[in-house]
Amino acid sequence: MTNTPETLLPTRYRLQDKLGEGGMGVVYRATDRLTGETIALKQVQVPAEYLQFMSSPPETVSHNLQVSLAREFQTLATLRHPNIISVLDYGFVQTETEPQAFYTMTYLPVAESLLEAGSQLSVEGKMELIQQTLQGLVYLHRRGILHRDLKPDNVLVVDGQVRILDFGLSLQQSKVGKEEAPSGSAAYLAPELWEHGSTSVVSDLYALGVITFELLAGQHPFGALDHDFVDRVLKADPDLNLPGVNADLAQVIAKLLSKTPDERYQHASEVQAALHTAMGQPVPSETNLIRESFLQAATFVGRKEELEQLNAAIIQTQAGQSPVLLIGGESGVGKTRLMDEVRIQAMLQGLTILRGQGVEGGGLPYQLWRAPVRRLLLMHSDIPDLQAGILKDLVPDISGLLDREVVDAPKLEGHAYQQRLILAIVDLFRNLREPVLLLLEDLQWTGESLAVLQQMIKV
């Protein structure tokens, strides 16, 4: 039987239709069955060794490349900024040859490309879109992330708000010949990239200069992608006598399009300041949301001994054992970040990851188990009707997750009700057909949820 994209993916996601296809993979519109939301899902269909990473992998063996790729996704998933698309989830599915990566993003149903959205705007309106794009680039570059494929189709606009997508990952230039380069991307490559140079902050800014010129002029600064296109990029100067563009703004564009990387702006924030001066507008301030995201996306360092113990537990789990480890520490010392790293290691070993979160004040009854149980129900929809009815109090939309009608279990009260629910949860885990990593956070706020864990450890 041939695997289709649908059968390879976790049961959490249900594909609807294909949105697009490029050099790195295919993007689908999909439904997240856990949340009921429509999302965009991208399957990366090139080997890990063909990808450029935000930081070079330590070794070139397959597993370490996959670890590096997983860390890339982990970093991207922590980024939150009003002008970049949000990466929501990521994972690997096993194909006949090697694990294949996928990740999910916010779906933008009525988005236009930057050029489409700005075509009828005034010069001031067009520069507002460019400024928003720069806000996103400032954020990415300060996180050490290059876009590498900035073009109008990767800068979308919804209700006047710019959202940058497809940042962080790209194909290595050495793995892709010029004749194979996507035409949309080739039009925005900086001169040095045609001469075997490396991508950089300033090559991203060059691409932004091309987009800015197109937005103002209605055409590419170096014409069509014909046989002489590269020569024009390397040698010709664009005509910057554009309608409605003052001398200061023309000078900014000229510097962005400089043939020599050192002669361009070196930081996106410099372009912001120059554009605001040229347009007579103030430089926007950084919001609290943006500042907080820098803290949330901190790089993982240290904790070697703890990570070795946790990796040993992953190996035990693969062997059919059920180790239990407790991670403790003061708030802010890095417990969640350590668990994120363990998630990466377990995911690459083929374990299913379940995550529960305690809530200050207790939240709903058995709050800790609601998210893990929902995931398990998607994985094993053939549970008995009585067990499904018992779990209905914990997961009210269980009928939708199981794709069948679930009736209420016979009514019980007090201790008998609690014990029946606890055993139903434990049985769900006991009947698993594959190894899982269960990550439970903030146990100090779990209350009655601990009774489930105590029973599970006994079993």
Short mmCIF file of C-alpha atoms in Angstrom, two decimals:
data_model
loop_
_atom_site.label_atom_id
_atom_site.label_comp_id
_atom_site.label_asym_id
_atom_site.label_seq_id
_atom_site.Cartn_x
_atom_site.Cartn_y
_atom_site.Cartn_z
CA MET A 1 0.00 0.00 0.00
CA THR A 2 1.40 3.43 -0.94
CA ASN A 3 1.45 6.02 1.82
CA THR A 4 -0.33 9.27 1.02
CA PRO A 5 0.42 12.59 2.76
CA GLU A 6 -2.73 12.04 4.84
CA THR A 7 -1.79 8.57 6.09
CA LEU A 8 1.74 9.61 7.04
CA LEU A 9 0.67 12.51 9.24
CA PRO A 10 -0.47 12.27 12.87
CA THR A 11 -4.22 11.76 13.23
CA ARG A 12 -4.36 15.23 14.77
CA TYR A 13 -4.28 16.76 11.28
CA ARG A 14 -6.77 16.22 8.47
CA LEU A 15 -5.71 17.57 5.08
CA GLN A 16 -8.25 19.54 3.05
CA ASP A 17 -6.51 20.64 -0.14
CA LYS A 18 -3.14 21.68 -1.55
CA LEU A 19 -2.32 25.39 -1.26
CA GLY A 20 1.01 25.39 -3.07
CA GLU A 21 4.22 23.55 -3.88
CA GLY A 22 7.81 24.76 -4.01
CA GLY A 23 11.40 23.59 -4.01
CA MET A 24 11.31 22.50 -0.36
CA GLY A 25 7.90 20.90 -0.08
CA VAL A 26 4.12 21.08 -0.28
CA VAL A 27 1.75 23.29 1.71
CA TYR A 28 -1.76 22.05 2.52
CA ARG A 29 -4.77 23.60 4.12
CA ALA A 30 -5.62 21.30 7.02
CA THR A 31 -7.83 20.98 10.07
CA ASP A 32 -6.30 20.67 13.52
CA ARG A 33 -8.71 18.22 15.09
CA LEU A 34 -7.56 19.10 18.61
CA THR A 35 -8.57 22.75 18.25
CA GLY A 36 -10.99 22.63 15.32
CA GLU A 37 -9.00 25.41 13.65
CA THR A 38 -7.96 25.59 10.00
CA ILE A 39 -4.17 25.75 9.71
CA ALA A 40 -1.52 25.58 6.98
CA LEU A 41 0.65 22.45 7.06
CA LYS A 42 3.94 22.19 5.19
CA GLN A 43 5.67 18.89 4.48
CA VAL A 44 9.42 19.34 3.94
CA GLN A 45 10.23 16.97 1.10
CA VAL A 46 13.99 17.43 0.76
CA PRO A 47 16.68 15.55 2.72
CA ALA A 48 18.02 17.30 5.82
CA GLU A 49 21.51 17.47 4.32
CA TYR A 50 20.18 19.72 1.53
CA LEU A 51 19.02 22.38 3.98
CA GLN A 52 20.77 25.46 5.29
CA PHE A 53 20.47 25.85 9.04
CA MET A 54 20.39 28.96 11.20
CA SER A 55 23.53 27.51 12.82
CA SER A 56 25.72 24.83 11.23
CA PRO A 57 25.01 21.27 12.45
CA PRO A 58 27.88 19.82 14.53
CA GLU A 59 28.14 16.71 12.34
CA THR A 60 26.80 15.60 8.99
CA VAL A 61 25.45 12.18 9.98
CA SER A 62 21.74 11.79 9.37
CA HIS A 63 20.54 11.70 12.98
CA ASN A 64 22.42 14.85 13.97
CA LEU A 65 21.06 16.66 10.92
CA GLN A 66 17.55 15.70 12.00
CA VAL A 67 18.29 16.94 15.54
CA SER A 68 19.48 20.24 14.07
CA LEU A 69 16.34 20.48 11.93
CA ALA A 70 14.14 19.76 14.95
CA ARG A 71 15.93 22.51 16.88
CA GLU A 72 15.31 24.87 13.98
CA PHE A 73 11.58 24.15 14.24
CA GLN A 74 11.68 24.47 18.02
CA THR A 75 13.21 27.94 17.66
CA LEU A 76 10.72 28.96 14.97
CA ALA A 77 7.83 27.74 17.12
CA THR A 78 8.87 30.08 19.96
CA LEU A 79 8.84 33.20 17.77
CA ARG A 80 5.87 35.50 18.17
CA HIS A 81 5.71 38.85 16.39
CA PRO A 82 2.81 40.70 14.78
CA ASN A 83 4.64 40.77 11.42
CA ILE A 84 5.71 37.13 11.11
CA ILE A 85 3.60 34.04 10.60
CA SER A 86 3.33 31.85 13.72
CA VAL A 87 4.75 28.31 13.56
CA LEU A 88 2.35 26.30 15.73
CA ASP A 89 3.60 22.72 15.77
CA TYR A 90 6.19 20.49 14.12
CA GLY A 91 7.17 16.86 13.93
CA PHE A 92 8.53 14.01 11.84
CA VAL A 93 6.75 11.17 10.07
CA GLN A 94 8.51 7.98 9.05
CA THR A 95 8.70 7.33 5.30
CA GLU A 96 10.20 4.32 3.53
CA THR A 97 13.63 5.99 3.49
CA GLU A 98 13.98 8.49 6.37
CA PRO A 99 11.94 10.68 8.72
CA GLN A 100 10.18 13.52 6.89
CA ALA A 101 9.62 16.82 8.67
CA PHE A 102 6.40 18.79 8.74
CA TYR A 103 5.31 21.95 10.50
CA THR A 104 2.07 23.86 10.87
CA MET A 105 1.43 27.59 10.62
CA THR A 106 -1.34 30.09 11.05
CA TYR A 107 -3.64 29.95 8.02
CA LEU A 108 -4.37 33.30 6.32
CA PRO A 109 -7.51 32.75 4.20
CA VAL A 110 -7.83 36.18 2.54
CA ALA A 111 -4.19 37.20 2.26
CA GLU A 112 -2.68 39.13 -0.64
CA SER A 113 0.97 39.33 -1.61
CA LEU A 114 2.73 42.56 -0.70
CA LEU A 115 2.67 43.75 -4.32
CA GLU A 116 -1.04 43.00 -4.69
CA ALA A 117 -1.95 44.69 -1.43
CA GLY A 118 0.11 47.80 -2.17
CA SER A 119 -0.64 48.26 -5.86
CA GLN A 120 -3.30 50.96 -5.37
CA LEU A 121 -1.82 52.66 -2.30
CA SER A 122 -0.07 56.02 -2.13
CA VAL A 123 3.70 56.16 -1.70
CA GLU A 124 3.11 56.70 2.02
CA GLY A 125 0.84 53.64 2.19
CA LYS A 126 3.35 51.51 0.30
CA MET A 127 6.15 52.56 2.64
CA GLU A 128 3.98 51.65 5.62
CA LEU A 129 3.87 48.06 4.30
CA ILE A 130 7.65 48.09 3.82
CA GLN A 131 8.11 49.41 7.35
CA GLN A 132 6.02 46.56 8.73
CA THR A 133 8.16 44.12 6.74
CA LEU A 134 11.26 45.71 8.26
CA GLN A 135 9.76 45.31 11.74
CA GLY A 136 9.55 41.57 11.10
CA LEU A 137 13.08 41.43 9.67
CA VAL A 138 14.53 43.33 12.63
CA TYR A 139 12.97 40.74 14.91
CA LEU A 140 14.18 37.73 12.88
CA HIS A 141 17.70 39.06 12.37
CA ARG A 142 18.11 39.87 16.06
CA ARG A 143 17.21 36.24 16.75
CA GLY A 144 19.96 35.16 14.33
CA ILE A 145 17.46 34.00 11.70
CA LEU A 146 17.95 34.86 8.03
CA HIS A 147 14.98 34.70 5.70
CA ARG A 148 17.02 33.60 2.65
CA ASP A 149 14.02 33.62 0.30
CA LEU A 150 12.37 37.00 0.72
CA LYS A 151 9.98 37.74 -2.15
CA PRO A 152 6.49 39.23 -2.50
CA ASP A 153 4.75 35.86 -2.22
CA ASN A 154 6.45 35.34 1.15
CA VAL A 155 5.23 38.69 2.48
CA LEU A 156 1.46 38.51 2.84
CA VAL A 157 -0.97 41.23 3.89
CA VAL A 158 -4.28 40.72 5.71
CA ASP A 159 -6.38 43.76 6.61
CA GLY A 160 -3.35 46.01 6.27
CA GLN A 161 -1.09 43.87 8.46
CA VAL A 162 2.08 42.36 6.99
CA ARG A 163 2.95 38.74 7.84
CA ILE A 164 6.30 37.30 6.72
CA LEU A 165 6.38 33.54 6.11
CA ASP A 166 8.76 30.78 4.99
CA PHE A 167 11.70 32.17 6.96
CA GLY A 168 14.60 30.30 8.52
CA LEU A 169 14.94 27.24 6.26
CA SER A 170 16.21 27.12 2.69
CA LEU A 171 18.06 24.87 0.28
CA GLN A 172 21.85 25.03 0.22
CA GLN A 173 23.05 26.84 -2.90
CA SER A 174 25.65 24.09 -3.46
CA LYS A 175 22.83 21.51 -3.69
CA VAL A 176 20.75 23.45 -6.22
CA GLY A 177 22.01 24.37 -9.67
CA LYS A 178 21.16 27.72 -11.23
CA GLU A 179 18.93 26.05 -13.76
CA GLU A 180 16.93 24.54 -10.89
CA ALA A 181 16.47 27.78 -8.93
CA PRO A 182 12.81 28.82 -8.66
CA SER A 183 12.19 31.81 -10.91
CA GLY A 184 10.37 33.67 -8.16
CA SER A 185 13.38 33.35 -5.88
CA ALA A 186 15.99 34.06 -8.56
CA ALA A 187 14.56 37.52 -9.16
CA TYR A 188 15.41 38.51 -5.58
CA LEU A 189 18.89 37.00 -5.21
CA ALA A 190 21.61 39.49 -4.28
CA PRO A 191 24.56 39.85 -6.71
CA GLU A 192 26.96 38.00 -4.40
CA LEU A 193 24.69 34.95 -4.36
CA TRP A 194 25.05 34.60 -8.13
CA GLU A 195 28.82 34.50 -7.52
CA HIS A 196 28.72 31.74 -4.89
CA GLY A 197 28.54 34.06 -1.90
CA SER A 198 26.70 33.27 1.32
CA THR A 199 23.30 34.45 2.45
CA SER A 200 23.42 37.17 5.09
CA VAL A 201 21.46 39.99 6.66
CA VAL A 202 22.45 42.23 3.76
CA SER A 203 21.28 39.72 1.13
CA ASP A 204 17.88 39.74 2.86
CA LEU A 205 17.95 43.55 2.71
CA TYR A 206 18.85 43.48 -0.99
CA ALA A 207 15.74 41.36 -1.62
CA LEU A 208 13.71 43.91 0.30
CA GLY A 209 15.18 46.63 -1.93
CA VAL A 210 13.98 44.78 -5.03
CA ILE A 211 10.50 44.40 -3.51
CA THR A 212 10.43 48.10 -2.58
CA PHE A 213 11.38 49.10 -6.13
CA GLU A 214 8.71 46.81 -7.60
CA LEU A 215 6.11 48.21 -5.23
CA LEU A 216 6.87 51.78 -6.30
CA ALA A 217 7.63 51.26 -10.00
CA GLY A 218 5.33 48.38 -10.89
CA GLN A 219 8.22 46.46 -12.43
CA HIS A 220 11.47 44.71 -11.47
CA PRO A 221 14.56 46.98 -11.29
CA PHE A 222 16.46 44.69 -13.67
CA GLY A 223 13.67 43.55 -15.99
CA ALA A 224 12.52 40.09 -16.93
CA LEU A 225 14.22 36.81 -16.05
CA ASP A 226 15.83 36.34 -19.47
CA HIS A 227 19.31 35.21 -20.50
CA ASP A 228 20.81 38.62 -19.69
CA PHE A 229 19.12 39.00 -16.32
CA VAL A 230 22.12 37.98 -14.19
CA ASP A 231 24.45 40.30 -16.13
CA ARG A 232 22.12 43.20 -15.44
CA VAL A 233 21.96 42.32 -11.74
CA LEU A 234 25.76 42.24 -11.58
CA LYS A 235 26.54 45.30 -13.73
CA ALA A 236 23.56 47.58 -14.42
CA ASP A 237 22.18 50.38 -12.26
CA PRO A 238 18.39 50.64 -11.95
CA ASP A 239 16.56 53.81 -12.98
CA LEU A 240 15.46 55.43 -9.72
CA ASN A 241 13.55 58.32 -11.31
CA LEU A 242 10.25 56.96 -10.06
CA PRO A 243 6.96 58.92 -9.91
CA GLY A 244 6.23 60.28 -6.44
CA VAL A 245 9.60 59.19 -5.04
CA ASN A 246 11.71 61.96 -3.54
CA ALA A 247 15.51 62.08 -3.69
CA ASP A 248 15.96 60.82 -0.11
CA LEU A 249 13.76 57.78 -0.69
CA ALA A 250 15.51 57.05 -4.01
CA GLN A 251 18.84 57.14 -2.17
CA VAL A 252 17.60 54.59 0.38
CA ILE A 253 16.54 52.22 -2.42
CA ALA A 254 19.85 52.72 -4.23
CA LYS A 255 21.76 51.73 -1.10
CA LEU A 256 19.60 48.64 -0.60
CA LEU A 257 20.36 47.60 -4.21
CA SER A 258 24.11 48.21 -4.03
CA LYS A 259 26.19 45.58 -5.86
CA THR A 260 28.65 45.40 -2.96
CA PRO A 261 27.35 43.94 0.32
CA ASP A 262 29.51 46.27 2.44
CA GLU A 263 27.92 49.31 0.79
CA ARG A 264 24.38 48.31 1.77
CA TYR A 265 22.69 48.94 5.08
CA GLN A 266 24.04 46.39 7.54
CA HIS A 267 20.96 46.11 9.73
CA ALA A 268 17.22 46.28 9.07
CA SER A 269 16.90 48.88 11.82
CA GLU A 270 19.17 51.20 9.80
CA VAL A 271 16.78 50.91 6.86
CA GLN A 272 13.87 51.69 9.16
CA ALA A 273 15.53 54.87 10.37
CA ALA A 274 16.52 55.93 6.84
CA LEU A 275 13.02 55.37 5.46
CA HIS A 276 11.42 57.28 8.29
CA THR A 277 13.79 60.19 7.68
CA ALA A 278 13.05 60.11 3.94
CA MET A 279 9.29 60.03 4.57
CA GLY A 280 9.32 62.44 7.53
CA GLN A 281 7.84 59.90 9.93
CA PRO A 282 8.94 58.84 13.45
CA VAL A 283 10.60 55.45 14.04
CA PRO A 284 8.09 53.04 15.69
CA SER A 285 8.90 51.83 19.20
CA GLU A 286 9.27 48.18 20.17
CA THR A 287 6.22 46.72 21.92
CA ASN A 288 6.17 44.67 25.13
CA LEU A 289 4.98 41.66 23.09
CA ILE A 290 8.11 41.82 20.93
CA ARG A 291 10.47 42.23 23.89
CA GLU A 292 8.91 39.28 25.72
CA SER A 293 9.36 37.00 22.70
CA PHE A 294 13.15 37.51 22.77
CA LEU A 295 13.15 36.03 26.28
CA GLN A 296 10.87 33.13 25.31
CA ALA A 297 13.12 32.13 22.39
CA ALA A 298 16.38 31.86 24.36
CA THR A 299 18.96 29.35 23.11
CA PHE A 300 19.34 26.08 25.08
CA VAL A 301 22.75 25.66 26.72
CA GLY A 302 24.17 23.46 29.48
CA ARG A 303 22.26 20.84 31.51
CA LYS A 304 24.39 18.04 30.05
CA GLU A 305 24.05 15.69 33.03
CA GLU A 306 20.28 16.15 33.29
CA LEU A 307 19.86 15.67 29.54
CA GLU A 308 21.84 12.42 29.65
CA GLN A 309 19.54 11.07 32.38
CA LEU A 310 16.47 12.03 30.39
CA ASN A 311 17.85 10.49 27.19
CA ALA A 312 18.49 7.27 29.12
CA ALA A 313 14.83 7.30 30.16
CA ILE A 314 13.81 7.65 26.50
CA ILE A 315 15.84 4.53 25.66
CA GLN A 316 14.18 2.65 28.53
CA THR A 317 10.77 3.68 27.23
CA GLN A 318 11.61 2.34 23.78
CA ALA A 319 12.52 -0.96 25.45
CA GLY A 320 9.07 -1.23 27.03
CA GLN A 321 9.84 0.15 30.48
CA SER A 322 8.02 3.06 32.14
CA PRO A 323 10.57 5.27 33.92
CA VAL A 324 9.33 8.26 35.95
CA LEU A 325 11.53 11.33 36.47
CA LEU A 326 10.80 14.53 38.38
CA ILE A 327 12.35 17.83 37.29
CA GLY A 328 12.32 20.45 40.04
CA GLY A 329 13.63 23.96 40.46
CA GLU A 330 12.78 27.58 41.04
CA SER A 331 10.71 29.47 38.49
CA GLY A 332 12.82 30.68 35.57
CA VAL A 333 15.75 28.24 35.91
CA GLY A 334 14.98 26.52 32.59
CA LYS A 335 12.74 23.53 33.36
CA THR A 336 10.43 24.11 30.39
CA ARG A 337 13.38 24.70 28.04
CA LEU A 338 14.94 21.42 29.20
CA MET A 339 11.67 19.64 28.49
CA ASP A 340 11.58 21.19 25.03
CA GLU A 341 14.99 19.66 24.32
CA VAL A 342 13.84 16.26 25.60
CA ARG A 343 10.80 16.51 23.34
CA ILE A 344 13.11 16.91 20.35
CA GLN A 345 15.20 13.86 21.29
CA ALA A 346 12.13 11.70 21.95
CA MET A 347 10.39 12.79 18.76
CA LEU A 348 13.41 11.76 16.68
CA GLN A 349 13.39 8.35 18.40
CA GLY A 350 9.82 7.81 17.22
CA LEU A 351 8.02 8.42 20.52
CA THR A 352 4.62 10.11 20.62
CA ILE A 353 4.78 13.27 22.74
CA LEU A 354 1.95 14.08 25.16
CA ARG A 355 2.01 17.25 27.22
CA GLY A 356 -0.12 18.27 30.20
CA GLN A 357 -0.07 21.62 31.96
CA GLY A 358 -1.12 22.50 35.49
CA VAL A 359 -2.91 25.83 35.89
CA GLU A 360 -2.54 28.23 38.80
CA GLY A 361 -5.75 28.07 40.78
CA GLY A 362 -6.41 24.52 39.59
CA GLY A 363 -8.37 25.20 36.41
CA LEU A 364 -11.02 22.66 35.45
CA PRO A 365 -11.19 19.28 37.26
CA TYR A 366 -8.34 17.01 36.15
CA GLN A 367 -6.94 19.89 34.08
CA LEU A 368 -3.52 18.22 33.83
CA TRP A 369 -4.93 15.30 31.82
CA ARG A 370 -7.26 17.05 29.41
CA ALA A 371 -4.71 17.73 26.65
CA PRO A 372 -2.95 14.31 26.84
CA VAL A 373 -6.27 12.43 26.83
CA ARG A 374 -7.48 14.39 23.80
CA ARG A 375 -4.34 13.40 21.89
CA LEU A 376 -4.73 9.75 22.87
CA LEU A 377 -8.34 9.70 21.73
CA LEU A 378 -7.25 10.84 18.27
CA MET A 379 -4.64 8.08 18.20
CA HIS A 380 -6.94 5.30 19.45
CA SER A 381 -10.52 6.00 18.46
CA ASP A 382 -11.61 2.36 18.97
CA ILE A 383 -11.95 2.56 22.76
CA PRO A 384 -15.05 0.88 24.26
CA ASP A 385 -18.27 2.89 24.36
CA LEU A 386 -18.45 2.80 28.18
CA GLN A 387 -14.90 4.13 28.56
CA ALA A 388 -15.66 6.86 26.01
CA GLY A 389 -18.80 7.80 27.96
CA ILE A 390 -16.82 8.05 31.21
CA LEU A 391 -14.21 10.28 29.57
CA LYS A 392 -16.90 12.54 28.12
CA ASP A 393 -16.87 14.67 31.29
CA LEU A 394 -13.15 15.27 30.74
CA VAL A 395 -13.43 15.78 26.96
CA PRO A 396 -16.90 17.18 26.15
CA ASP A 397 -16.29 17.09 22.38
CA ILE A 398 -15.23 13.44 22.44
CA SER A 399 -17.82 12.49 19.79
CA GLY A 400 -16.06 14.70 17.25
CA LEU A 401 -12.63 13.30 18.13
CA LEU A 402 -13.81 9.70 17.82
CA ASP A 403 -16.01 10.34 14.77
CA ARG A 404 -18.94 8.59 16.44
CA GLU A 405 -21.74 9.41 18.84
CA VAL A 406 -20.76 8.95 22.50
CA VAL A 407 -23.53 8.62 25.09
CA ASP A 408 -23.15 9.57 28.74
CA ALA A 409 -21.96 6.86 31.14
CA PRO A 410 -24.30 5.73 33.95
CA LYS A 411 -24.36 8.42 36.62
CA LEU A 412 -22.15 8.04 39.71
CA GLU A 413 -21.28 10.51 42.44
CA GLY A 414 -18.55 11.24 44.96
CA HIS A 415 -15.67 8.81 45.44
CA ALA A 416 -17.11 6.21 43.05
CA TYR A 417 -17.29 8.80 40.26
CA GLN A 418 -13.71 9.91 40.88
CA GLN A 419 -12.34 6.36 40.93
CA ARG A 420 -14.16 5.41 37.74
CA LEU A 421 -12.77 8.45 35.89
CA ILE A 422 -9.24 7.84 37.18
CA LEU A 423 -9.31 4.21 36.04
CA ALA A 424 -10.67 5.21 32.62
CA ILE A 425 -7.73 7.58 32.14
CA VAL A 426 -5.19 5.02 33.37
CA ASP A 427 -6.66 2.31 31.11
CA LEU A 428 -6.27 4.63 28.12
CA PHE A 429 -2.54 4.83 28.81
CA ARG A 430 -2.21 1.15 29.73
CA ASN A 431 -3.61 0.06 26.36
CA LEU A 432 -1.19 2.15 24.30
CA ARG A 433 0.23 0.37 21.27
CA GLU A 434 3.37 2.51 20.99
CA PRO A 435 5.83 4.20 23.36
CA VAL A 436 4.96 7.72 24.48
CA LEU A 437 6.72 10.49 26.35
CA LEU A 438 4.36 12.12 28.84
CA LEU A 439 5.48 15.60 29.89
CA LEU A 440 3.57 17.07 32.84
CA GLU A 441 4.35 20.63 33.90
CA ASP A 442 3.56 22.72 36.98
CA LEU A 443 2.51 19.82 39.20
CA GLN A 444 2.28 22.21 42.16
CA TRP A 445 -1.07 23.38 40.75
CA THR A 446 -2.59 20.01 39.88
CA GLY A 447 -4.72 19.08 42.92
CA GLU A 448 -6.86 15.99 42.22
CA SER A 449 -4.93 15.32 38.98
CA LEU A 450 -2.10 13.79 41.02
CA ALA A 451 -4.35 10.85 41.93
CA VAL A 452 -4.24 9.75 38.28
CA LEU A 453 -0.44 9.90 38.25
CA GLN A 454 -0.22 7.93 41.50
CA GLN A 455 -2.48 5.21 40.09
CA MET A 456 -0.55 5.16 36.83
CA ILE A 457 2.78 4.66 38.62
CA LYS A 458 1.30 1.72 40.58
CA VAL A 459 0.19 0.07 37.33
#
